[in-house]
Coordinates of C-alpha atoms and ligand atoms in Angstrom, one line a residue:
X1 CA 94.6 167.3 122.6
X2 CA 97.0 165.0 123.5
X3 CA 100.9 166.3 123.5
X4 CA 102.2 162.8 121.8
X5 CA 101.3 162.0 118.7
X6 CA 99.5 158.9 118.1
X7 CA 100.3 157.2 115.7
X8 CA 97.5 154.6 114.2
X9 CA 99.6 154.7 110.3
X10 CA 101.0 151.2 111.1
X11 CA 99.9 150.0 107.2
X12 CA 102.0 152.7 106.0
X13 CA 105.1 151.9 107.7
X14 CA 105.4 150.1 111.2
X15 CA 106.5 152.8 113.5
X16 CA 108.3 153.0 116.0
X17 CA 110.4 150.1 115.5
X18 CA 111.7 148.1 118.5
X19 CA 114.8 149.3 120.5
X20 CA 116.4 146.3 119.3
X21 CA 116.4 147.1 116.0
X22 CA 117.4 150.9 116.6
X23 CA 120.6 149.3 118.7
X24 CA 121.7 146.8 116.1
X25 CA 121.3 149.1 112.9
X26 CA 123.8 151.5 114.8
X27 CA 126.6 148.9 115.9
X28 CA 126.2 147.1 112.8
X29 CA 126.9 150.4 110.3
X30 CA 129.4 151.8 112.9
X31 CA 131.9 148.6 113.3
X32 CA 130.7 146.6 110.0
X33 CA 129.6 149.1 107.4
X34 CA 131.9 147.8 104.7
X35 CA 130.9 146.2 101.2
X36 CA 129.9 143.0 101.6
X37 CA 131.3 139.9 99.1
X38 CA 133.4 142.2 97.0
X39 CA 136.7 141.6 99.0
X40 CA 138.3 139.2 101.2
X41 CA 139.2 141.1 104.6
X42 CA 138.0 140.1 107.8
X43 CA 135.5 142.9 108.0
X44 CA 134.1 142.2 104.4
X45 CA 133.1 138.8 105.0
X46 CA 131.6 139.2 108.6
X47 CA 129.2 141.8 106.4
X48 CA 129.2 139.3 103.7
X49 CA 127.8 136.7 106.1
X50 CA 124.9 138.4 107.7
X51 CA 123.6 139.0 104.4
X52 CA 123.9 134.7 104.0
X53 CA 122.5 134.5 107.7
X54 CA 119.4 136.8 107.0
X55 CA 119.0 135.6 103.5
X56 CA 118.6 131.6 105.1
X57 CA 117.0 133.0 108.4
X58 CA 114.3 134.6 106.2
X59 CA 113.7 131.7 104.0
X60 CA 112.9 129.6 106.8
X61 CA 110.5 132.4 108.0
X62 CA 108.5 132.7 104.9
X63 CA 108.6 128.7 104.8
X64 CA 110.7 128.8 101.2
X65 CA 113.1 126.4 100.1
X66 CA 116.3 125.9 103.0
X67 CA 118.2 124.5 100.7
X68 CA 118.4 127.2 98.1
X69 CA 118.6 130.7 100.6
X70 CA 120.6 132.1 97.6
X71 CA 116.8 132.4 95.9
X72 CA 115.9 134.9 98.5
X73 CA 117.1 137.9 96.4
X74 CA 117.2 141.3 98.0
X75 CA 115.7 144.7 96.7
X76 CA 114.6 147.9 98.1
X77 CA 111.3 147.5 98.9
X78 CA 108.3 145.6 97.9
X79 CA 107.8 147.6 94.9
X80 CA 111.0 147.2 93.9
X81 CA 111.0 143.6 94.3
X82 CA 107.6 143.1 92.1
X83 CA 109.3 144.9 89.4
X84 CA 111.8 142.6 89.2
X85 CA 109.0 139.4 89.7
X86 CA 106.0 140.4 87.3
X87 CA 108.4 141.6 83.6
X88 CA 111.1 138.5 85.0
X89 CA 108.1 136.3 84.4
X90 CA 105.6 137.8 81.6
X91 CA 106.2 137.3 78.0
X92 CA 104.3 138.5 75.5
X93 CA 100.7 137.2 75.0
X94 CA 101.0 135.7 78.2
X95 CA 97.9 136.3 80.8
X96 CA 97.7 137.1 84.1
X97 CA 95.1 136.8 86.5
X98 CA 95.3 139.3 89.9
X99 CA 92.7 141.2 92.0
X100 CA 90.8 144.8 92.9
X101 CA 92.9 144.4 96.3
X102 CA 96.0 144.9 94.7
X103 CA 98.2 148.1 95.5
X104 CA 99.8 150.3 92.6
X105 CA 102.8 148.1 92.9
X106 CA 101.0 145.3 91.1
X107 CA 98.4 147.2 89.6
X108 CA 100.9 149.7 87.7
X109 CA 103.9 147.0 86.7
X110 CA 100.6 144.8 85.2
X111 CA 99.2 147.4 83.5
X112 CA 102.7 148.1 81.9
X113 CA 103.0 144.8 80.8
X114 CA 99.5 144.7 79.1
X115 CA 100.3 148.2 77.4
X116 CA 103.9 147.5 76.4
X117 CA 104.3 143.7 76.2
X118 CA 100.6 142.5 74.5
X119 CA 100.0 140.9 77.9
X120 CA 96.4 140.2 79.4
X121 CA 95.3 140.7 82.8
X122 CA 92.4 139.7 84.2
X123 CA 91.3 141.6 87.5
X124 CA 88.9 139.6 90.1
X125 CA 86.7 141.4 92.1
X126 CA 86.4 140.8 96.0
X127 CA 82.9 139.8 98.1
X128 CA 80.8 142.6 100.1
X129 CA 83.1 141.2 102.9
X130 CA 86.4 142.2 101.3
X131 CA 87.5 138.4 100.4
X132 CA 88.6 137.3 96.8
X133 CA 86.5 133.6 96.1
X134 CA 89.0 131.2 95.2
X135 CA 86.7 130.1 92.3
X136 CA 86.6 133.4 90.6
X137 CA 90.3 132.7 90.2
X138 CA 90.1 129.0 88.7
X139 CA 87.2 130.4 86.9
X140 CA 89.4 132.9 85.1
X141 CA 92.1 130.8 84.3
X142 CA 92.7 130.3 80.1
X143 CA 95.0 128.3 78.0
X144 CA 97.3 131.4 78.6
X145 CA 97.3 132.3 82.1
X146 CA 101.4 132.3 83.3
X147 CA 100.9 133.1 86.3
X148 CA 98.1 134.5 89.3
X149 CA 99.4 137.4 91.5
X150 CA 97.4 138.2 94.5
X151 CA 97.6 141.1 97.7
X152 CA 98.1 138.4 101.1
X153 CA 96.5 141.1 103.0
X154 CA 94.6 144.2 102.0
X155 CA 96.0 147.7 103.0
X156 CA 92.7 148.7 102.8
X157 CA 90.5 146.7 104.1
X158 CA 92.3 144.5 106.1
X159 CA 91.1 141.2 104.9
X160 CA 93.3 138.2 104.7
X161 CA 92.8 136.4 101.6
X162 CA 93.0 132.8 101.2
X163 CA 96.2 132.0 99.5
X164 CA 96.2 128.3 100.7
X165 CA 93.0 128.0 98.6
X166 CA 94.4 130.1 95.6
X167 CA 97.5 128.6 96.0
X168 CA 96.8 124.6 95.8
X169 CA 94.5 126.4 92.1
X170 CA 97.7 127.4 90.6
X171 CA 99.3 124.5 91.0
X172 CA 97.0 122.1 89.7
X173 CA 96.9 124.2 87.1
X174 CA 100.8 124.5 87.1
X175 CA 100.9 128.1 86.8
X176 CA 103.1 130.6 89.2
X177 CA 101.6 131.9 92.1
X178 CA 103.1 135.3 93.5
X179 CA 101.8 137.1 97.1
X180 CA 102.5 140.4 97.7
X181 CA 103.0 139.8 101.4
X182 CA 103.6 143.6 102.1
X183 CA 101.1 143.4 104.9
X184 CA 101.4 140.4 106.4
X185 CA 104.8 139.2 106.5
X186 CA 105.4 139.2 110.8
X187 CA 101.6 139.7 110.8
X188 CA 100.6 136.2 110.1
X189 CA 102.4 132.9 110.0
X190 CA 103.1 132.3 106.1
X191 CA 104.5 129.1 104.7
X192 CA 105.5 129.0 100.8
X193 CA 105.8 125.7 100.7
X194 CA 102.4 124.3 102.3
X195 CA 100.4 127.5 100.3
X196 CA 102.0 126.6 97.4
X197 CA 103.3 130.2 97.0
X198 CA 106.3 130.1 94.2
X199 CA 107.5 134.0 94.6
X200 CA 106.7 135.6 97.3
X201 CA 107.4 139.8 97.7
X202 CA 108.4 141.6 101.2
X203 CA 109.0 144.7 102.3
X204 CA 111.1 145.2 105.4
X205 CA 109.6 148.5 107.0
X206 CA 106.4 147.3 107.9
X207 CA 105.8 144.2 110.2
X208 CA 109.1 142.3 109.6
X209 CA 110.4 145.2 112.3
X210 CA 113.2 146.4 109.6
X211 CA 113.9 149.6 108.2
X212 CA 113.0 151.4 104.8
X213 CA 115.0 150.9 102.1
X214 CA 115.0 147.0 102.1
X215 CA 112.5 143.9 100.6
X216 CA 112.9 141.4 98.2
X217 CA 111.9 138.3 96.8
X218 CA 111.7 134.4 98.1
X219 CA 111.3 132.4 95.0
X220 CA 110.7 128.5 95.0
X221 CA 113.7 126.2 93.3
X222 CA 111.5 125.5 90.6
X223 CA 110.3 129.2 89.1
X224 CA 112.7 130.1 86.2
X225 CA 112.5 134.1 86.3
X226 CA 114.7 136.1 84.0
X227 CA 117.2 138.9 85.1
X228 CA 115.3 142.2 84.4
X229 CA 118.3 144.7 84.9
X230 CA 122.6 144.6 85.1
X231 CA 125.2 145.3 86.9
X232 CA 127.9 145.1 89.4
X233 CA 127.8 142.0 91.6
X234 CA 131.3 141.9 93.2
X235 CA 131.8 138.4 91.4
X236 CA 133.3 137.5 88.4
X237 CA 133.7 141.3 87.1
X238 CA 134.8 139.8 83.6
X239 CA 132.5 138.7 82.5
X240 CA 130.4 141.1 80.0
X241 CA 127.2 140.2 81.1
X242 CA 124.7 139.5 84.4
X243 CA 125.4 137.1 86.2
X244 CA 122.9 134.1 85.7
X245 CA 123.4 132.5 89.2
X246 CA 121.5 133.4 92.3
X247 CA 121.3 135.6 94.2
X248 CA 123.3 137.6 91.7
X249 CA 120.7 137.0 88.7
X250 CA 118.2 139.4 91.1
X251 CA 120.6 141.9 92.7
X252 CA 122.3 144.9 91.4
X253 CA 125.2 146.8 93.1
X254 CA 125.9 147.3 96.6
X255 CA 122.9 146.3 98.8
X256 CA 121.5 148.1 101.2
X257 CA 123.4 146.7 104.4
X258 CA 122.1 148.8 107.1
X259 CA 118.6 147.3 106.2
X260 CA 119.3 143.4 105.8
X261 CA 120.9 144.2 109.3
X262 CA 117.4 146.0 110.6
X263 CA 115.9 142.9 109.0
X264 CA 118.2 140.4 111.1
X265 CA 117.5 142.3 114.6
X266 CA 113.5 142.4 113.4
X267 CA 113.6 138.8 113.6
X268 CA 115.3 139.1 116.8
X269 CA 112.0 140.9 118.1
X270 CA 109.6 138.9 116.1
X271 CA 111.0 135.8 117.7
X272 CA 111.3 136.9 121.0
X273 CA 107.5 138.4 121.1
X274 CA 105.8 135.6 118.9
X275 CA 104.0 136.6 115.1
X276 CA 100.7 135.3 116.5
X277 CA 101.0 136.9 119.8
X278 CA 101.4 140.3 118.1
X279 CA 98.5 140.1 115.5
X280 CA 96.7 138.9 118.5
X281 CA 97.1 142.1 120.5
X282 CA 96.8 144.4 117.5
X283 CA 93.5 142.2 116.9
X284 CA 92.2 142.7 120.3
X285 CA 92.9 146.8 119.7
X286 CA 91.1 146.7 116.0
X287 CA 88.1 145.4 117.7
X288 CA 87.9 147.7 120.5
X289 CA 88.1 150.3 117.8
X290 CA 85.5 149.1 115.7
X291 CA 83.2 148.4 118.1
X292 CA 83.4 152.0 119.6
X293 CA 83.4 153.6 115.9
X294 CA 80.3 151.6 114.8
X295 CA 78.7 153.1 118.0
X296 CA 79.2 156.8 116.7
X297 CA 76.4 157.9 114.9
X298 CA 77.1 158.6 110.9
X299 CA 80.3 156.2 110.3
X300 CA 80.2 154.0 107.9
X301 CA 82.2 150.8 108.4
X302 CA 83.9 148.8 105.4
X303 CA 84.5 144.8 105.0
X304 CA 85.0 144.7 108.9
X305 CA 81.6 143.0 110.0
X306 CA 83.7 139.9 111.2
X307 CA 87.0 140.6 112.6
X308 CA 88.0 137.0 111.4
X309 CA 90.9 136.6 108.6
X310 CA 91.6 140.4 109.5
X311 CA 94.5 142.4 109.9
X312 CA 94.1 145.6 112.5
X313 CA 93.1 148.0 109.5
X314 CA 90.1 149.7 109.8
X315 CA 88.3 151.9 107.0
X316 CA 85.8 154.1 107.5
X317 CA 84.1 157.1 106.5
X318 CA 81.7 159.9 108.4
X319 CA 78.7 161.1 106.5
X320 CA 78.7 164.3 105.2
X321 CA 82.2 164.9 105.5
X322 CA 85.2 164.2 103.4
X323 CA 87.5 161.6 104.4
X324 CA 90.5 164.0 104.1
X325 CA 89.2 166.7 106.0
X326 CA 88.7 164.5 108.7
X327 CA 92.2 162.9 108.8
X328 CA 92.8 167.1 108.9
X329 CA 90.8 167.2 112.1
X330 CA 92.3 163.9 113.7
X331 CA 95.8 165.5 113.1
X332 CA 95.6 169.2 114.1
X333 CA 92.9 168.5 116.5
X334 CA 93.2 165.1 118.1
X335 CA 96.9 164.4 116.9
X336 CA 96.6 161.3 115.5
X337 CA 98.2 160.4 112.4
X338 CA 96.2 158.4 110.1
X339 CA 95.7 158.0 106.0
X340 CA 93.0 159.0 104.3
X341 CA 92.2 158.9 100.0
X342 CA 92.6 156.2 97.4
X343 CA 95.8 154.5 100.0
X344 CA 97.7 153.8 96.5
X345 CA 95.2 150.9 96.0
X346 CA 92.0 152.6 94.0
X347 CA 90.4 149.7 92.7
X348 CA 89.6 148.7 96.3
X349 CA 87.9 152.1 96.5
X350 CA 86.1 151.6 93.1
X351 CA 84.7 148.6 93.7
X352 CA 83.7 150.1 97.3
X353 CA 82.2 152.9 95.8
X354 CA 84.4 155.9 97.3
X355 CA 86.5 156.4 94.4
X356 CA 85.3 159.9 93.4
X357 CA 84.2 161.0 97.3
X358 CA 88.1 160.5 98.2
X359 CA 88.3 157.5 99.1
X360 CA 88.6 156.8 103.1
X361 CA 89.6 157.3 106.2
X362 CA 92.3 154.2 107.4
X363 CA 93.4 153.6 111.0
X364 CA 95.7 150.9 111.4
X365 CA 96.6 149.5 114.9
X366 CA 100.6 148.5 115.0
X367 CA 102.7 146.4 117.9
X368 CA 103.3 149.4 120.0
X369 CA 99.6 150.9 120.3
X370 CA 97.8 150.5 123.5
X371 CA 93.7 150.9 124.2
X372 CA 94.5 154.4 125.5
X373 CA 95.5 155.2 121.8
X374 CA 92.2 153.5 120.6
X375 CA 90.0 155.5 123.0
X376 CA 91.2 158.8 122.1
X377 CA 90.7 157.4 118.0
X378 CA 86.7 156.9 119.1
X379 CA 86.6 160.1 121.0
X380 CA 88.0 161.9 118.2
X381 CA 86.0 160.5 115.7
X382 CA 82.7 161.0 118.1
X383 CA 84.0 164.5 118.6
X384 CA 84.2 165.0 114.8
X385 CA 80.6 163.4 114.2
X386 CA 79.6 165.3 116.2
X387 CA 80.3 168.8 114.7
X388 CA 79.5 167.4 111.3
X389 CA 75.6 166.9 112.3
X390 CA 75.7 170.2 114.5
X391 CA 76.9 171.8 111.5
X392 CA 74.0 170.1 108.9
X393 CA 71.5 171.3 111.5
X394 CA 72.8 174.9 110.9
X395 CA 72.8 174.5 107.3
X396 CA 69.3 173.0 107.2
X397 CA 68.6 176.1 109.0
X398 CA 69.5 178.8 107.0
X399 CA 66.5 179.8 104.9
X400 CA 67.2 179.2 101.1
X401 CA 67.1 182.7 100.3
X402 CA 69.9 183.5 102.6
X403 CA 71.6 180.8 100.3
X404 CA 70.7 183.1 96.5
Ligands
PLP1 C1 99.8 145.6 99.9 C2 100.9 146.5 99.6 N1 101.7 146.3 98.6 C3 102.7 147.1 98.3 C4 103.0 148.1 99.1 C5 104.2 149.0 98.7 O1 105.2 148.9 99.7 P1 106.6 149.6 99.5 O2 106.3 151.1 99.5 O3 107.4 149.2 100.7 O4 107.2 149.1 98.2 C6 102.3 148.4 100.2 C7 102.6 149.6 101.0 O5 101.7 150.1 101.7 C8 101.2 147.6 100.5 O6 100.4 147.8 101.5

């Protein structure tokens, strides 16, 4: 077994971040840790401003409007932030088209609004490959659709859907189209504007380099979205009510500073190392581990035939064994952390099938693996294969009236 862990749980959360990121967390919460925007000393508005630096820097990154960065609302994660999106932009009666990709933090805020609000959600079904058909989403499109909300990239699966296609749907049809970039955001290049993406969600402790605690929302110029909760903004403390104005309209109390910073220094790293460059290593890692695990007699492969419009997440599952005792027997045997089960997206697993076996077995390759780490994954896994069929051929041994 080898003494370091390795780690292949990079959908989870991206870990370890760069050193970078580590460094300028520290000196920013040692020498500027003070409230941003709520008072006028030096210190206050040197916090205040890297919040209006990250807040335009990201903008630009997701490809949003430049000229509005106060729309790029922060939150603290992207959970958080599509709580704020899906009830700022559903009323009742309204319907909503979205996917079997999604994660619980679609799936569970849509499903409120259909129970509580008289909603109507319509859920679209991926291909045997793991891609959502852009049709099936203008085919489902009524008199009452507000708005189509779709997973950029599955955690999963891996697959990449095409939101340029879905996108360019929704606004001939002038609805609102919101990505749950969660996976992809400092995976793949994304550009609202040119997708035609008017909200898009991020969290900041997967690829985007930052630290827990942090996400938010881009939204387009045009998108009217109603405040969904109150409170302090360090402005204007008279008045009774929320502030209307952005970024206020989205944000409530102090933010978490210590993030936005990790979020600055993460696109530091990002620009420094390249987005494609990264996904294109990680890439070259997903193969090599899918092409060893598809050699390994008994694994069973999901929506990875083509590595094309992939991320480096990998599902599988061994025959005759369940997914979470192997994860067991990667960790305590082979020390690699992986996540096995229903991954907080279980329509993915329903469609696939796995629902009521557990689910799967996810790898997922980050920025800071290397093909050593992939070799041991196949080893393990062979290793594990192969004491599941010696122990079948001891069961199949056993005469059945041993078993009464
Ligand atoms: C596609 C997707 N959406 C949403 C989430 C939730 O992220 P967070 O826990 O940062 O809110 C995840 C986390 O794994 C995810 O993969």
């Amino acid at each position: 077994m080898e003494d370091q862990l390795i780690y292949l749980d990079n959908a989870a959360t991206v870990w370890p971040k760069p050193e970078n990121v580590y460094r300028f967390m520290d000196e920013f919460f040692r020498t500027k840790g003070v409230n941003p925007g709520r008072s006028g000393y030096d210190l206050a508005i040197e916090a205040g401003s890297l919040l209006d630096r990250t807040r335009k820097r990201l903008t630009k990154f997701f490809g949003g409007d430049e000229d509005t960065p106060e729309r790029l609302v922060f939150g603290y994660n992207v959970t958080d932030a599509l709580n704020l999106a899906i009830p700022g932009l559903v009323g009742s009666g309204d319907h909503i088209i979205t996917t079997n990709l999604e994660h619980n933090s679609v799936i569970r805020p849509v499903n409120h609004m259909v129970r509580d609000r008289g909603a109507e959600a319509t859920y679209i079904p991926f291909n045997a490959d793991g891609f959502v058909d852009a049709d099936a989403i203008r085919n489902a499109i009524r008199p009452n659709t507000k708005f189509i909300i779709v997973n950029h990239g599955s955690n999963v699966i891996g697959t990449i859907q095409p939101v340029r296609e879905i996108g360019a749907i929704s606004r001939e049809h002038g609805l609102t189209f919101i990505v749950d970039t969660a996976q992809t955001a400092g995976v793949v290049p994304i550009n609202m504007k040119e997708m035609n993406i008017d909200v898009l969600a991020f969290t900041g402790h997967k690829a985007l380099m930052g630290s827990m605690g942090v996400g938010g929302l881009c939204i387009r110029k045009h998108v009217e979205i109603k405040q969904v909760r109150s409170g302090g903004t360090g402005v204007r403390s008279a008045y009774p009510y929320h502030l209307e104005e952005f970024p206020w309209r989205l944000e409530y109390g102090t933010p978490n500073m210590i993030g936005v910073a990790s979020l600055w220094a993460g696109q530091d790293w990002l620009d420094e190392h390249g987005v494609e460059n990264v996904h294109r290593q990680e890439m070259a890692l997903a193969k090599r581990l899918v092409d060893g695990l598809r050699k390994i007699d008994g694994v069973r492969l999901y929506c990875c035939d083509s590595m094309e419009n992939h991320l480096s997440t990998v599902l599988m599952n061994l025959e005759g064994v369940d997914p979470g005792d192997v994860g067991v027997m990667l960790d305590v045997d082979h020390n690699i952390a992986t996540r096995t089960g229903l991954h907080c997206a279980p329509l993915v697993h329903r469609q696939l099938g796995i629902e009521s076996t557990h689910g799967g077995v996810r790898f997922s390759v980050g920025a800071f693996n290397t093909t050593a780490h992939i070799d041991a994954a196949v080893a393990a896994v062979s290793d594990i294969a192969k004491w599941a069929r010696e122990r079948k051929t001891k069961a199949e041994r056993i005469p059945a009236k041993a078993l009464n």
